[in-house]
Short mmCIF file of C-alpha atoms and ligand atoms in Angstrom, two decimals:
data_model
loop_
_atom_site.label_atom_id
_atom_site.label_comp_id
_atom_site.label_asym_id
_atom_site.label_seq_id
_atom_site.Cartn_x
_atom_site.Cartn_y
_atom_site.Cartn_z
CA MET A 343 0.01 -3.56 -15.91
CA THR A 344 2.19 -4.10 -12.45
CA VAL A 345 4.17 -7.14 -12.56
CA MET A 346 4.92 -9.03 -9.39
CA PRO A 347 8.47 -10.41 -8.96
CA ALA A 348 8.81 -13.95 -7.81
CA GLN A 349 8.17 -14.64 -4.21
CA VAL A 350 11.24 -14.98 -1.69
CA GLU A 351 11.41 -17.52 1.08
CA LEU A 352 11.38 -16.12 4.54
CA PRO A 353 12.23 -18.79 6.84
CA GLY A 354 12.88 -18.28 10.60
CA THR A 355 11.59 -15.30 12.57
CA LEU A 356 10.41 -12.11 10.51
CA ASP A 357 11.16 -8.71 11.58
CA CYS A 358 7.49 -7.89 10.89
CA LEU A 359 4.33 -9.63 9.62
CA VAL A 360 1.87 -6.93 7.97
CA ILE A 361 -1.39 -8.04 8.27
CA GLY A 362 -3.90 -6.73 5.45
CA GLY A 363 -3.02 -5.83 1.94
CA GLY A 364 -4.83 -2.52 1.15
CA LEU A 365 -2.52 0.86 0.54
CA LEU A 366 -1.22 1.07 4.19
CA GLY A 367 -0.07 -2.60 4.18
CA SER A 368 1.69 -2.52 0.84
CA ALA A 369 3.31 0.75 1.63
CA VAL A 370 4.43 -0.37 5.08
CA SER A 371 5.76 -3.40 3.43
CA TYR A 372 7.74 -1.46 1.02
CA TYR A 373 9.22 1.32 3.84
CA LEU A 374 10.19 -1.73 5.85
CA ALA A 375 11.81 -3.84 2.85
CA LYS A 376 13.56 -0.42 1.80
CA ALA A 377 14.97 -0.45 5.23
CA GLY A 378 16.24 -4.07 4.84
CA ALA A 379 13.80 -5.71 7.39
CA ARG A 380 12.50 -9.32 6.90
CA VAL A 381 9.00 -8.47 6.05
CA ARG A 382 5.88 -10.44 5.13
CA LEU A 383 2.27 -9.28 3.85
CA ALA A 384 -0.37 -11.43 4.53
CA GLU A 385 -3.78 -10.31 2.63
CA ARG A 386 -6.96 -12.57 3.19
CA ALA A 387 -8.49 -11.70 -0.23
CA GLN A 388 -6.70 -10.02 -3.10
CA LEU A 389 -4.63 -7.20 -2.68
CA ASN A 390 -6.22 -3.98 -3.08
CA SER A 391 -9.67 -5.42 -2.98
CA ALA A 392 -11.04 -3.32 -0.16
CA ALA A 393 -11.40 0.46 0.62
CA SER A 394 -8.00 1.21 -0.97
CA SER A 395 -9.60 0.56 -4.60
CA GLN A 396 -13.20 1.40 -3.71
CA ASN A 397 -12.05 5.01 -2.83
CA ALA A 398 -12.35 8.19 -4.61
CA GLY A 399 -8.85 8.84 -4.98
CA SER A 400 -8.97 12.23 -3.75
CA LEU A 401 -5.76 13.95 -2.51
CA HIS A 402 -7.33 16.37 -0.31
CA PHE A 403 -4.72 18.49 1.98
CA GLN A 404 -7.65 21.02 3.05
CA LEU A 405 -9.54 20.08 6.04
CA GLU A 406 -12.62 18.12 4.70
CA TYR A 407 -16.23 19.15 4.98
CA ARG A 408 -16.74 16.36 7.66
CA MET A 409 -14.06 18.12 9.66
CA ILE A 410 -15.50 21.42 9.42
CA GLU A 411 -19.29 20.66 9.67
CA ASN A 412 -19.39 20.50 13.54
CA GLY A 413 -18.06 23.84 14.39
CA PRO A 414 -14.57 25.41 15.22
CA GLU A 415 -13.56 23.25 18.12
CA ALA A 416 -14.00 19.82 15.95
CA ALA A 417 -12.14 21.90 13.10
CA ARG A 418 -9.23 22.84 15.42
CA LYS A 419 -9.21 19.32 16.73
CA ALA A 420 -9.09 17.98 13.14
CA ALA A 421 -6.28 20.42 11.93
CA GLU A 422 -3.77 18.67 14.69
CA ALA A 423 -3.31 16.15 11.70
CA MET A 424 -2.24 19.16 9.42
CA PRO A 425 1.48 18.31 9.70
CA LEU A 426 0.59 14.96 8.22
CA HIS A 427 -1.29 16.71 5.36
CA LEU A 428 1.90 18.88 4.46
CA ASP A 429 3.96 15.82 4.37
CA ALA A 430 1.43 13.87 2.11
CA GLN A 431 1.65 16.69 -0.25
CA HIS A 432 5.33 15.93 -1.13
CA ALA A 433 5.19 12.13 -0.77
CA TRP A 434 2.52 12.00 -3.31
CA SER A 435 4.70 14.33 -5.66
CA GLY A 436 7.52 12.04 -5.34
CA LEU A 437 5.71 8.87 -5.33
CA GLU A 438 5.93 7.65 -8.86
CA ALA A 439 9.75 8.20 -8.97
CA GLU A 440 10.12 6.50 -5.67
CA LEU A 441 8.24 3.16 -6.81
CA GLY A 442 9.48 3.32 -10.66
CA MET A 443 5.84 3.13 -11.64
CA PRO A 444 2.96 5.22 -12.77
CA VAL A 445 0.05 5.41 -10.15
CA GLY A 446 -1.78 8.32 -11.78
CA VAL A 447 -0.81 11.28 -9.53
CA SER A 448 -1.89 14.69 -10.79
CA GLN A 449 -1.84 17.59 -8.46
CA HIS A 450 -3.25 20.65 -10.39
CA GLY A 451 -5.04 22.09 -7.43
CA GLY A 452 -8.51 21.80 -5.47
CA PHE A 453 -11.20 24.08 -4.85
CA MET A 454 -13.32 23.87 -1.71
CA VAL A 455 -16.22 25.82 -3.03
CA ALA A 456 -19.18 27.99 -1.07
CA GLU A 457 -22.63 28.72 -2.34
CA SER A 458 -23.55 30.82 0.58
CA PRO A 459 -22.13 33.85 2.74
CA GLU A 460 -22.23 31.32 5.48
CA GLN A 461 -20.23 28.84 3.89
CA LEU A 462 -17.95 31.35 2.87
CA ASN A 463 -17.68 32.35 6.55
CA THR A 464 -16.82 28.62 7.37
CA LEU A 465 -14.07 28.84 4.72
CA GLU A 466 -12.67 31.93 6.04
CA GLN A 467 -12.24 30.28 9.34
CA LYS A 468 -10.72 26.95 7.87
CA VAL A 469 -8.28 28.87 6.00
CA LEU A 470 -7.18 30.54 9.22
CA LEU A 471 -6.66 27.32 10.80
CA GLU A 472 -4.74 25.73 7.79
CA ARG A 473 -2.51 28.77 7.32
CA ALA A 474 -1.34 28.75 11.01
CA SER A 475 -0.76 25.11 10.40
CA GLY A 476 1.62 26.28 7.29
CA LEU A 477 -0.86 24.92 4.45
CA GLU A 478 -0.34 27.09 1.43
CA VAL A 479 -4.10 28.22 0.59
CA GLU A 480 -5.70 30.87 -1.17
CA LEU A 481 -9.23 32.57 -0.84
CA LEU A 482 -10.70 33.55 -4.04
CA ASP A 483 -14.07 34.93 -5.01
CA GLY A 484 -16.52 33.69 -7.38
CA GLU A 485 -15.32 35.56 -10.55
CA GLN A 486 -11.32 34.23 -9.74
CA VAL A 487 -12.76 30.83 -9.33
CA ARG A 488 -14.28 30.80 -12.30
CA ARG A 489 -11.45 32.35 -14.48
CA ARG A 490 -9.33 29.23 -13.31
CA ALA A 491 -12.24 26.82 -13.55
CA PRO A 492 -14.59 27.78 -16.02
CA TYR A 493 -16.82 24.74 -15.68
CA LEU A 494 -17.94 25.75 -12.23
CA SER A 495 -21.30 27.08 -11.72
CA GLU A 496 -22.56 30.60 -11.29
CA ARG A 497 -23.71 29.75 -7.97
CA ILE A 498 -20.34 29.45 -6.48
CA LEU A 499 -19.74 32.70 -4.55
CA GLY A 500 -15.93 31.82 -3.74
CA ALA A 501 -13.69 29.15 -2.70
CA ALA A 502 -10.29 28.03 -0.98
CA PHE A 503 -7.82 26.83 -3.31
CA CYS A 504 -4.84 24.50 -2.52
CA ALA A 505 -2.42 24.20 -5.57
CA LYS A 506 -1.09 20.98 -4.41
CA GLU A 507 -4.47 18.80 -4.03
CA GLY A 508 -5.15 16.59 -6.92
CA LYS A 509 -5.94 12.84 -7.45
CA ALA A 510 -4.17 9.47 -7.65
CA ASP A 511 -5.47 6.17 -9.09
CA PRO A 512 -6.65 3.70 -6.52
CA ARG A 513 -6.54 0.75 -8.85
CA ARG A 514 -2.80 1.19 -9.16
CA CYS A 515 -1.14 2.43 -6.18
CA VAL A 516 -1.62 -0.63 -3.82
CA LEU A 517 0.05 -2.90 -6.63
CA ALA A 518 2.84 -0.51 -7.26
CA TYR A 519 3.79 -0.45 -3.65
CA ALA A 520 3.45 -4.30 -3.21
CA ALA A 521 5.63 -5.03 -6.30
CA ALA A 522 8.33 -2.61 -5.36
CA ALA A 523 8.31 -4.11 -1.83
CA ALA A 524 8.63 -7.63 -3.32
CA ARG A 525 11.43 -6.48 -5.44
CA LEU A 526 13.15 -5.45 -2.21
CA GLY A 527 12.70 -8.74 -0.78
CA ALA A 528 9.18 -8.80 1.06
CA ARG A 529 7.05 -11.61 0.57
CA ILE A 530 3.59 -11.05 -0.51
CA ASP A 531 0.68 -13.32 0.14
CA SER A 532 -2.73 -13.08 -0.98
CA GLY A 533 -5.47 -15.55 -0.15
CA LEU A 534 -3.94 -15.80 3.22
CA GLY A 535 -5.79 -14.73 6.29
CA VAL A 536 -4.47 -14.39 9.47
CA SER A 537 -6.77 -16.37 11.92
CA ALA A 538 -5.00 -16.29 15.24
CA LEU A 539 -2.22 -14.54 17.13
CA ASN A 540 -0.27 -15.89 20.04
CA TYR A 541 2.72 -14.18 22.13
CA GLU A 542 5.10 -17.13 22.96
CA GLN A 543 8.82 -16.79 24.30
CA GLY A 544 9.23 -13.23 23.01
CA VAL A 545 7.77 -13.50 19.60
CA TRP A 546 4.35 -13.46 17.89
CA ARG A 547 3.46 -16.83 16.35
CA VAL A 548 0.88 -16.37 13.88
CA TYR A 549 -1.60 -18.85 12.46
CA PHE A 550 -3.03 -18.37 8.93
CA SER A 551 -6.12 -19.61 7.08
CA ASP A 552 -4.57 -22.19 5.40
CA GLY A 553 -3.27 -23.73 8.57
CA SER A 554 0.35 -22.73 8.24
CA GLU A 555 2.02 -20.33 10.75
CA CYS A 556 5.01 -18.27 11.10
CA ARG A 557 6.70 -16.22 13.76
CA ALA A 558 7.28 -12.34 13.71
CA ARG A 559 9.20 -10.07 16.43
CA THR A 560 6.37 -7.33 15.50
CA LEU A 561 2.99 -7.35 14.06
CA ALA A 562 1.71 -4.25 11.85
CA ILE A 563 -2.04 -4.08 11.78
CA THR A 564 -3.00 -2.51 8.39
CA ALA A 565 -6.29 -4.25 8.19
CA GLY A 566 -8.72 -0.90 7.66
CA ALA A 567 -12.34 -1.67 8.88
CA TRP A 568 -11.22 -5.18 9.92
CA SER A 569 -8.43 -3.70 12.19
CA GLY A 570 -10.54 -4.39 15.23
CA ARG A 571 -11.12 -7.82 14.45
CA VAL A 572 -7.32 -8.78 14.08
CA ALA A 573 -6.39 -6.71 17.26
CA ALA A 574 -8.90 -8.75 19.28
CA MET A 575 -6.98 -11.78 18.36
CA ALA A 576 -4.31 -10.29 20.64
CA GLY A 577 -6.74 -9.38 23.26
CA ILE A 578 -7.04 -5.81 22.32
CA SER A 579 -10.03 -3.40 21.94
CA LEU A 580 -9.39 -0.63 19.46
CA PRO A 581 -11.64 2.49 19.17
CA VAL A 582 -12.40 2.12 15.53
CA SER A 583 -15.65 1.91 13.86
CA PRO A 584 -16.54 0.91 10.16
CA VAL A 585 -18.00 3.53 8.09
CA ALA A 586 -19.98 2.81 4.73
CA LEU A 587 -19.85 5.24 1.89
CA THR A 588 -21.00 5.64 -1.75
CA MET A 589 -19.38 6.42 -4.77
CA THR A 590 -20.77 7.11 -8.35
CA THR A 591 -18.84 7.21 -11.77
CA THR A 592 -20.00 8.53 -15.03
CA VAL A 593 -18.95 7.16 -18.24
CA ARG A 594 -15.87 8.47 -20.04
CA THR A 595 -16.14 11.78 -21.57
CA GLN A 596 -13.87 14.47 -22.92
CA PRO A 597 -11.59 16.32 -20.44
CA MET A 598 -13.93 18.72 -18.61
CA ILE A 599 -12.62 19.03 -14.86
CA SER A 600 -8.95 19.75 -14.22
CA HIS A 601 -9.24 20.23 -10.43
CA LEU A 602 -10.49 18.25 -7.44
CA ILE A 603 -13.72 19.95 -6.34
CA GLN A 604 -14.93 19.74 -2.70
CA HIS A 605 -17.61 21.61 -0.79
CA ALA A 606 -17.82 23.56 2.31
CA GLY A 607 -21.39 23.15 3.03
CA ARG A 608 -22.26 19.83 1.60
CA ARG A 609 -20.75 16.41 1.12
CA LEU A 610 -19.05 16.42 -2.48
CA SER A 611 -15.82 15.73 -3.98
CA LEU A 612 -15.62 15.50 -7.53
CA LYS A 613 -12.95 15.02 -10.15
CA GLN A 614 -12.45 13.43 -13.61
CA THR A 615 -9.75 10.44 -14.00
CA GLY A 616 -7.12 10.33 -16.69
CA ASP A 617 -9.39 7.89 -18.53
CA GLY A 618 -12.12 10.51 -18.64
CA ASN A 619 -14.68 9.23 -16.19
CA ILE A 620 -16.10 11.83 -13.57
CA LEU A 621 -15.80 10.47 -9.99
CA ILE A 622 -18.53 12.03 -7.54
CA GLY A 623 -18.32 11.28 -3.93
CA GLY A 624 -17.86 13.34 -0.80
CA GLY A 625 -18.73 11.02 2.32
CA TRP A 626 -22.47 10.06 1.70
CA PRO A 627 -23.36 7.08 3.71
CA ALA A 628 -24.21 3.44 2.90
CA ARG A 629 -25.75 1.22 5.21
CA LEU A 630 -23.58 -1.81 6.86
CA ARG A 631 -24.95 -5.17 6.43
CA HIS A 632 -25.86 -7.34 9.60
CA THR A 633 -25.77 -11.04 9.76
CA GLU A 634 -27.48 -12.63 12.72
CA GLY A 635 -27.48 -9.16 14.43
CA VAL A 636 -23.98 -8.43 14.04
CA ILE A 637 -22.22 -5.95 11.50
CA ASP A 638 -21.09 -8.28 8.36
CA LEU A 639 -17.90 -6.45 7.04
CA ASP A 640 -17.80 -9.18 4.17
CA ARG A 641 -20.84 -8.15 2.59
CA ARG A 642 -20.91 -4.82 0.71
CA PRO A 643 -22.86 -2.14 2.39
CA GLU A 644 -26.37 -1.61 1.06
CA LEU A 645 -26.66 1.78 -1.29
CA LEU A 646 -29.18 4.44 0.13
CA LEU A 647 -31.04 6.16 -2.49
CA ASN A 648 -31.02 9.17 -0.61
CA SER A 649 -27.32 9.24 -0.62
CA LEU A 650 -27.37 8.86 -4.53
CA THR A 651 -29.48 11.65 -4.84
CA GLY A 652 -28.11 13.99 -2.51
CA ASN A 653 -24.94 13.38 -3.84
CA MET A 654 -25.93 13.88 -7.58
CA SER A 655 -27.97 17.39 -6.35
CA ALA A 656 -24.74 18.71 -4.88
CA ALA A 657 -22.55 17.74 -7.94
CA LEU A 658 -25.12 19.26 -10.29
CA ALA A 659 -25.20 22.66 -8.17
CA VAL A 660 -21.42 22.92 -8.68
CA PHE A 661 -20.78 21.42 -12.14
CA PRO A 662 -23.87 21.86 -14.32
CA GLU A 663 -22.57 20.44 -17.24
CA LEU A 664 -22.86 16.96 -15.42
CA LYS A 665 -26.57 16.45 -16.46
CA LYS A 666 -25.32 15.62 -20.01
CA VAL A 667 -23.14 12.79 -18.84
CA SER A 668 -24.42 9.29 -18.09
CA ILE A 669 -23.82 7.59 -14.77
CA LEU A 670 -21.99 4.36 -15.44
CA ARG A 671 -21.94 2.75 -12.12
CA VAL A 672 -22.65 3.24 -8.24
CA TRP A 673 -20.84 1.23 -5.58
CA THR A 674 -20.19 1.39 -1.80
CA GLY A 675 -17.16 0.72 0.38
CA THR A 676 -16.22 0.43 4.04
CA THR A 677 -13.56 2.60 5.86
CA ALA A 678 -12.25 2.81 9.04
CA LEU A 679 -12.76 5.74 11.43
CA VAL A 680 -11.36 6.40 14.85
CA SER A 681 -13.71 7.78 17.51
CA ASP A 682 -11.91 11.22 17.75
CA GLN A 683 -11.61 11.53 13.93
CA LEU A 684 -7.95 11.61 14.05
CA PRO A 685 -5.28 8.87 12.73
CA LEU A 686 -4.47 5.73 14.96
CA LEU A 687 -0.67 5.61 14.52
CA GLY A 688 2.00 3.77 16.44
CA GLU A 689 2.44 0.88 18.73
CA LEU A 690 -0.64 -0.64 20.85
CA PRO A 691 0.04 -0.06 24.31
CA LYS A 692 1.21 -3.25 26.39
CA SER A 693 1.02 -5.14 23.22
CA HIS A 694 4.45 -6.71 22.67
CA GLY A 695 5.41 -5.14 19.38
CA ILE A 696 1.73 -4.62 17.77
CA TYR A 697 1.94 -1.34 15.65
CA ILE A 698 -1.29 -0.05 13.82
CA ALA A 699 -2.11 2.65 11.09
CA THR A 700 -5.66 3.19 10.28
CA GLY A 701 -8.50 6.02 10.49
CA GLY A 702 -8.91 9.40 8.71
CA SER A 703 -7.96 10.01 5.11
CA ALA A 704 -5.86 7.04 4.61
CA PHE A 705 -5.54 7.25 0.94
CA THR A 706 -4.34 10.75 0.90
CA LEU A 707 -2.27 10.39 3.76
CA GLY A 708 -1.42 6.42 3.35
CA PRO A 709 2.08 7.18 2.21
CA THR A 710 2.83 9.25 5.00
CA TYR A 711 1.29 7.05 7.60
CA ALA A 712 3.28 4.16 6.24
CA ARG A 713 6.75 5.82 6.43
CA LEU A 714 5.99 7.23 9.79
CA LEU A 715 5.02 3.78 11.11
CA VAL A 716 7.97 2.29 9.65
CA GLU A 717 10.00 4.66 11.70
CA ARG A 718 8.51 3.48 14.78
CA ILE A 719 8.58 -0.47 14.16
CA LEU A 720 12.24 0.10 13.57
CA GLY A 721 12.93 2.29 16.51
CA ARG A 722 14.23 5.15 14.25
CA PRO A 723 13.91 8.65 15.00
CA ALA A 724 10.59 10.23 14.32
CA SER A 725 10.86 12.59 11.34
CA LEU A 726 7.65 13.85 11.98
CA ASP A 727 6.05 14.06 15.88
CA ILE A 728 3.15 11.34 15.94
CA THR A 729 2.43 11.53 19.54
CA PRO A 730 -1.19 13.21 18.84
CA PHE A 731 -1.98 9.79 17.20
CA ASP A 732 -0.46 7.56 19.38
CA PRO A 733 -2.74 4.87 20.31
CA ARG A 734 -1.96 5.54 24.15
CA ARG A 735 -4.22 8.42 24.17
CA PHE A 736 -7.09 5.90 24.71
CA GLY A 737 -5.64 4.75 27.73
CA SER A 738 -5.18 0.98 28.19
CA LEU A 739 -6.52 -0.77 25.06
CA THR A 740 -5.31 -4.29 26.32
CA LEU A 741 -8.08 -6.51 27.62
CA ALA A 742 -5.94 -9.73 27.81
C1 LIG B 1696 -16.14 4.98 -0.95
C2 LIG B 1696 -14.81 5.31 -0.24
C3 LIG B 1696 -14.29 6.72 -0.45
C4 LIG B 1696 -13.16 7.00 -0.06
N1 LIG B 1696 -12.57 8.13 -0.54
C5 LIG B 1696 -11.36 8.67 0.03
C6 LIG B 1696 -10.57 9.65 -0.63
O1 LIG B 1696 -11.15 10.12 -1.67
N2 LIG B 1696 -9.42 10.04 -0.46
C7 LIG B 1696 -8.79 9.63 0.80
O2 LIG B 1696 -7.78 10.06 1.56
N3 LIG B 1696 -9.41 8.59 1.53
C8 LIG B 1696 -10.87 8.01 0.89
N4 LIG B 1696 -11.51 6.77 1.46
C9 LIG B 1696 -10.82 6.36 2.62
C10 LIG B 1696 -9.43 5.38 2.37
O3 LIG B 1696 -9.97 4.62 1.03
C11 LIG B 1696 -9.32 4.55 3.40
O4 LIG B 1696 -8.91 5.15 4.51
C12 LIG B 1696 -8.07 3.61 2.94
O5 LIG B 1696 -7.85 3.02 1.71
C13 LIG B 1696 -7.65 2.35 4.19
O6 LIG B 1696 -6.75 1.70 3.47
P1 LIG B 1696 -6.10 0.31 4.43
O7 LIG B 1696 -5.18 -0.07 3.69
O8 LIG B 1696 -5.96 0.68 5.62
O9 LIG B 1696 -7.42 -0.32 4.31
P2 LIG B 1696 -8.21 -1.53 3.25
O10 LIG B 1696 -7.63 -0.83 1.85
O11 LIG B 1696 -9.74 -1.63 3.52
O12 LIG B 1696 -7.26 -2.85 3.22
C14 LIG B 1696 -7.51 -3.63 4.36
C15 LIG B 1696 -7.26 -4.89 3.86
O13 LIG B 1696 -7.19 -5.84 5.07
C16 LIG B 1696 -7.36 -7.22 4.80
N5 LIG B 1696 -7.73 -7.87 6.07
C17 LIG B 1696 -8.76 -8.00 6.75
N6 LIG B 1696 -8.79 -8.93 7.76
C18 LIG B 1696 -7.57 -9.62 7.59
C19 LIG B 1696 -7.09 -10.77 7.98
N7 LIG B 1696 -7.30 -11.47 9.27
N8 LIG B 1696 -5.80 -11.04 7.50
C20 LIG B 1696 -5.39 -10.82 6.33
N9 LIG B 1696 -5.82 -9.65 5.71
C21 LIG B 1696 -7.04 -9.04 6.31
C22 LIG B 1696 -8.79 -6.90 3.92
O14 LIG B 1696 -9.08 -7.99 3.18
C23 LIG B 1696 -8.25 -5.77 3.09
O15 LIG B 1696 -7.84 -6.18 1.75
C24 LIG B 1696 -12.55 6.49 0.94
C25 LIG B 1696 -13.12 5.26 1.70
C26 LIG B 1696 -14.44 5.04 0.78
C27 LIG B 1696 -14.99 3.54 1.28
#
């Protein structure tokens, strides 16, 4: 259990108000507090109540299926984020020591499997791109794969293997970051939504859902699928869309799967948690709900039967023993994707100090995004070049 330290009072002007208490918001608050900044996090619901707890917990450093399914040019574009993947491998390895708490990190390696010669060819091209960016990844034939992972099907002709891939526990990471941030003096408020933003006399005046307000020199938008709505409060239009996805878990069972499994030709991610549940996902869509013709992000997306059967069929093809394990629960969740599929990371143009981190695989890359964003907020030298992800690539986003 994560124990949240007593809250501090933070009168006067904050260095940063962080908006949204998922993985990014709690991690940004932590790195800011660690640097000595006066920081407050406002989460309108409960901490970790959205995508950061609904996700598959995969730590995937290889290019994902969604990044390679649209051909070599799209894969090359996605590989621009590979320096973030390399950083994230190390960030996760050291995270439990950094936060002083277990967050279920296990990095026993991940396979991206192929069932056809075409998929093997895709894997070869993918591995060339990844190696050119510095990712250590092996190409294995079917027998080599089954020697390392005897539970995988005879249908698998080969796989790319990345030794640092694995999983973390989405139920623990946010609370561990938030508790560590609070210990360092950050104020963490849940049940407190940001409802309006106004730039006055060189600072941001922030209005909260309970009628209170505060002032902050900078704002960090870490509101996931709601990021566009928060930015719109400041008259800024973001190229960010909500995407609804499906996840399934089995009942607990004996240890069967020790790796992260992804697929080069189908949507699939497969792993077993430390508690024994097998988690099955990989990007199968759900349907966003609408209220009065407008997307309603406050309602859970609708489960699509085709997604469930498609996901199960991909999982059974790769891991036949799954047929002996009962499904416990299926759920949907909503994540945020940027229109060019790359992260959106940095200061919004002409915004008077509004920063954003969203898009992409923001669980795997969350600790990295957060640390890099904090360098920007504090005006410190960048430890990694994040110009490819700078919001300015979309030109002027400011409407007001
Ligand atoms: C089903 C599913 C599976 C996924 N699997 C993986 C995976 O295996 N690996 C991976 O890397 N990524 C995965 N992702 C993506 C990943 O979960 C997200 O990219 C990541 O969790 C985003 O974190 P976040 O902190 O930006 O957003 P969130 O966790 O969504 O948090 C945003 C928070 O902002 C709050 N908020 C919104 N508006 C306001 C406001 N006005 N005031 C205050 N607070 C506000 C919300 O209540 C919410 O708590 C998956 C996503 C889903 C949905």
